[in-house]
Coordinates of C-alpha atoms in Angstrom, one line a residue:
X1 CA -39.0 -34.2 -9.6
X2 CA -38.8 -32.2 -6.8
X3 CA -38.5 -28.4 -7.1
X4 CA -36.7 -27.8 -4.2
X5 CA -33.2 -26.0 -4.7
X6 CA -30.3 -27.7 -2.9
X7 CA -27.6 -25.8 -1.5
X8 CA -24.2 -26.3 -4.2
X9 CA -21.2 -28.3 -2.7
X10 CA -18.1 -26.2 -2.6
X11 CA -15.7 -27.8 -4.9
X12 CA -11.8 -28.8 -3.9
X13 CA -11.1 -25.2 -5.6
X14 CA -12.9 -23.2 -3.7
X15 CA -11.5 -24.9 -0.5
X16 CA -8.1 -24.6 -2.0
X17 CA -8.5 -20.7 -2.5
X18 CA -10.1 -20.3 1.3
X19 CA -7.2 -21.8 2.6
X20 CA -4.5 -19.4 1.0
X21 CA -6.6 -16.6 1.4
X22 CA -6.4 -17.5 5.4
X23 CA -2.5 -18.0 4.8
X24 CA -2.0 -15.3 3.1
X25 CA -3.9 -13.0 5.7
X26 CA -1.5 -14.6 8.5
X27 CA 1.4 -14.0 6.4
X28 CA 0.1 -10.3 6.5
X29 CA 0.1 -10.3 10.3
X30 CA 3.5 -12.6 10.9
X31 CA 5.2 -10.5 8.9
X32 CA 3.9 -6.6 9.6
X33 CA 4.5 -7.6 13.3
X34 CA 8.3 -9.4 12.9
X35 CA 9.0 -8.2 9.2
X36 CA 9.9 -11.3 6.2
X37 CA 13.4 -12.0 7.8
X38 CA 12.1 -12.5 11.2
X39 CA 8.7 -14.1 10.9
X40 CA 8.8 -17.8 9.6
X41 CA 7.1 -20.4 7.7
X42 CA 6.0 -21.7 10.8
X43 CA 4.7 -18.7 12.7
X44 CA 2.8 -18.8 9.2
X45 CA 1.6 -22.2 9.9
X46 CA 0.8 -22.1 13.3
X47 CA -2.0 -19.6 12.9
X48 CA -3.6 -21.1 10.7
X49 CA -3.5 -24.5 12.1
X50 CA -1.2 -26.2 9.5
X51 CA 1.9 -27.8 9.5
X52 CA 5.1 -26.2 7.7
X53 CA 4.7 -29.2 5.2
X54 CA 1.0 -28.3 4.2
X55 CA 1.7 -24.8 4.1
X56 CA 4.3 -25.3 1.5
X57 CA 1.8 -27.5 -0.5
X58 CA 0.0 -23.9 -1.3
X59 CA 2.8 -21.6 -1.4
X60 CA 5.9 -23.3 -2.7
X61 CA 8.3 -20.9 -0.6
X62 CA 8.6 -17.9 1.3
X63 CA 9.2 -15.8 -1.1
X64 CA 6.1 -17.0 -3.1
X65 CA 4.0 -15.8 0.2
X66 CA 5.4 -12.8 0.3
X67 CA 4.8 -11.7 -3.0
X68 CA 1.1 -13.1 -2.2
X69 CA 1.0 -10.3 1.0
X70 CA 2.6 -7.7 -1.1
X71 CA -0.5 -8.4 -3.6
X72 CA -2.4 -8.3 -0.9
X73 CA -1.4 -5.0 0.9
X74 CA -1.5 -3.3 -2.9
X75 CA -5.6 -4.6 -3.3
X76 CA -6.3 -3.2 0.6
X77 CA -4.6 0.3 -0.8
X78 CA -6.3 0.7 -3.8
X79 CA -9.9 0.3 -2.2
X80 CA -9.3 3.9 -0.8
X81 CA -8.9 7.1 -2.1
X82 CA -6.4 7.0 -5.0
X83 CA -8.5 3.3 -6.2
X84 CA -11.2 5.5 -7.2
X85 CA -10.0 8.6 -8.4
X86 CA -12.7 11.0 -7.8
X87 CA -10.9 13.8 -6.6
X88 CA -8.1 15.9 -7.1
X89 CA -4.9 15.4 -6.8
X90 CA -4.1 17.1 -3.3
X91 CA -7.3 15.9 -1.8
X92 CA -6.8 11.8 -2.7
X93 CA -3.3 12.1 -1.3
X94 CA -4.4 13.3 2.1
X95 CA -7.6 11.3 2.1
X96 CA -5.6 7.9 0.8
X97 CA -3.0 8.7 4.5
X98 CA -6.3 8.9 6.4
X99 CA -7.4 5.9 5.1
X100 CA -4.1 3.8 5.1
X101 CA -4.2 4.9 8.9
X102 CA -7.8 3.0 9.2
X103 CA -6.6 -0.4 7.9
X104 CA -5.2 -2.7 10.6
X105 CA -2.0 -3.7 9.9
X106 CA -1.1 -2.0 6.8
X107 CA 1.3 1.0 6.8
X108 CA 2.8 -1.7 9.4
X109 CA 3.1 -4.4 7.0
X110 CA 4.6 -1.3 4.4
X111 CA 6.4 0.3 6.7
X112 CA 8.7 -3.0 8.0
X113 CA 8.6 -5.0 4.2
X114 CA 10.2 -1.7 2.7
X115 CA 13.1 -1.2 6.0
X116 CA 13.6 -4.7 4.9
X117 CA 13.9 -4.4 1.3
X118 CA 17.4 -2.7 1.3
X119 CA 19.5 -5.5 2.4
X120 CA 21.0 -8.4 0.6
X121 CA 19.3 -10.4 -1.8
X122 CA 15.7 -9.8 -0.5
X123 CA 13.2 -11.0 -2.5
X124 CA 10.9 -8.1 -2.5
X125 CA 13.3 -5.6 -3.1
X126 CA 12.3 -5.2 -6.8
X127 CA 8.4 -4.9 -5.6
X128 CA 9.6 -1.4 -3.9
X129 CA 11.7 -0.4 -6.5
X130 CA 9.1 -0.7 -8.9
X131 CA 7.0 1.1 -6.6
X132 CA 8.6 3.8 -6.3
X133 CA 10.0 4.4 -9.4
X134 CA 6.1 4.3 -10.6
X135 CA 4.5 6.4 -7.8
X136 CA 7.3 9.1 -8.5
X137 CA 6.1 9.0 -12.5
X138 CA 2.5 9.4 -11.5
X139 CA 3.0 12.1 -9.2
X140 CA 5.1 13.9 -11.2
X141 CA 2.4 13.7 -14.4
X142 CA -0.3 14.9 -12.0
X143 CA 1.8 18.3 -10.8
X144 CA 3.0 19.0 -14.1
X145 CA 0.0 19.0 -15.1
X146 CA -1.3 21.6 -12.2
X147 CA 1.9 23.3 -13.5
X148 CA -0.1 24.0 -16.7
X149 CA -3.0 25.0 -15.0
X150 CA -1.4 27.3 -13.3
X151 CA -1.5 25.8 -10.3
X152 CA 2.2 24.9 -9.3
X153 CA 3.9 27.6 -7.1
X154 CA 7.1 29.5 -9.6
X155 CA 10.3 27.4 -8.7
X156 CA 9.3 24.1 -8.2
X157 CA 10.8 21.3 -10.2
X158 CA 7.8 18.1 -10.7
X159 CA 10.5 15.4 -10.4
X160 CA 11.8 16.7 -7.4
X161 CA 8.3 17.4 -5.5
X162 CA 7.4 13.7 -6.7
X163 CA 9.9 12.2 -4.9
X164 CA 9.6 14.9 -1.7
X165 CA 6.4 13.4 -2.1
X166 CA 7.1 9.7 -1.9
X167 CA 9.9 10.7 1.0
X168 CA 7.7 12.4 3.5
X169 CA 4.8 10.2 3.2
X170 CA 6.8 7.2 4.3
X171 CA 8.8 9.0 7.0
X172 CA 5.6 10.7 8.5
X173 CA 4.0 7.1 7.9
X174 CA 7.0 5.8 10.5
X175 CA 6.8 8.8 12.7
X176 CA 3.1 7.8 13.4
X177 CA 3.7 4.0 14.0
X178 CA 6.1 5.3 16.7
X179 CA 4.2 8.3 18.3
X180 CA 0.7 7.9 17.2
X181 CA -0.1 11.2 17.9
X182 CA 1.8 12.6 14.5
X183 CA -0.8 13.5 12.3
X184 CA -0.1 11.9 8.9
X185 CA -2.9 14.1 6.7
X186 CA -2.2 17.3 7.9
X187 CA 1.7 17.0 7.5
X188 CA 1.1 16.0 3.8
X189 CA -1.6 18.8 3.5
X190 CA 0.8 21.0 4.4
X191 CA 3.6 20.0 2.0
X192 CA 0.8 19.6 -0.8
X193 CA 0.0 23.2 0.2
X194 CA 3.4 24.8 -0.2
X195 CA 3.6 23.9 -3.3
X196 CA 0.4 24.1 -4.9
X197 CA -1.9 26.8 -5.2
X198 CA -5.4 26.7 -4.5
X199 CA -7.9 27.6 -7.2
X200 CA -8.7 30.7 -5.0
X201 CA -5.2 32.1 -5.7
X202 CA -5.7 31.0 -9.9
X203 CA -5.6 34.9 -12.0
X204 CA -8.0 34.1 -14.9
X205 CA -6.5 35.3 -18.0
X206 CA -8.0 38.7 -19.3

């Protein structure tokens, strides 16, 4: 019997999960480029050599696919900053923008999905709601929190930062796909830094 170790087949599975993958990361580029409405099944196809009919045989519609590159976008984002939570809560923001800024394709992708998701029955329209809705609960956790601490300047309402919060990230986010000169980081910094204090500025109780 020979001891020689034979390289293992790859199973109709592993093909099978290939080939969306490679779908899936054309869907990402058909649609950040001409958005869900304007990009089709087809343009889909096309780049990954299949026909419309194939394509369908792995994602039974476009909706399907798009919930597949919304996954997608959400697994990019959370290998950054705010994935690993190792810093504070001022620091990941900024450091999260710089890194969004570093992945091809994705505030793109973010950027056109959500313009998108405010007209009639679009199918990820609940994906941002839910998004948003969530990222406006964490954020205001995190500066109520600093609020205890003693760290949230007098006068500012958590709730209402949150959603500043949300609000100027994904206008500065468009600002910078238009004129890439706007610099994303330092324009939340400076918002971040309005309204929290640094631990310099902390009186320690007596």
């Amino acid at each position: 019997m020979s001891n020689v170790d034979t390289p293992k087949r790859r199973g109709p599975y592993a093909k099978s999960a290939e080939r969306r993958r490679s779908i899936v990361d054309a869907a990402f580029e058909v649609f950040a480029s001409q958005g869900y409405r304007g990009g089709s099944l087809q343009d889909v196809a096309n780049r990954v050599g299949l026909s419309q009919t194939s394509l369908l045989h792995y994602f039974p519609s476009k909706a399907d696919l798009l919930v597949a590159v919304l996954n997608k976008r959400d697994a990019e984002a959370d290998t950054g900053p705010i994935g690993q939570g190792e810093h504070d809560f001022e620091t990941t923001l900024v450091d999260q923008a710089k890194y969004n800024e570093s992945v091809p394709g994705l505030i793109e992708l973010y950027s056109v999905l959500c313009g998108e998701a405010v007209t009639t029955d679009y199918p990820g329209r609940e994906y941002f709601v839910s998004r948003f809705g969530r990222l406006r609960s964490e954020y205001s956790a995190e500066l109520i929190q600093l609020r205890e601490r003693g760290r949230l300047r007098p006068g500012v309402d958590p709730e209402r930062a949150a959603a500043s919060i949300v609000a100027l990230w994904d206008g500065i986010q468009l600002q910078w796909l238009l004129e890439p000169r706007v610099d994303m980081a330092a324009c939340l910094k400076d918002y971040l830094d309005s309204i929290i204090l640094p631990l310099a500025e902390i009186t320690e109780p007596s």
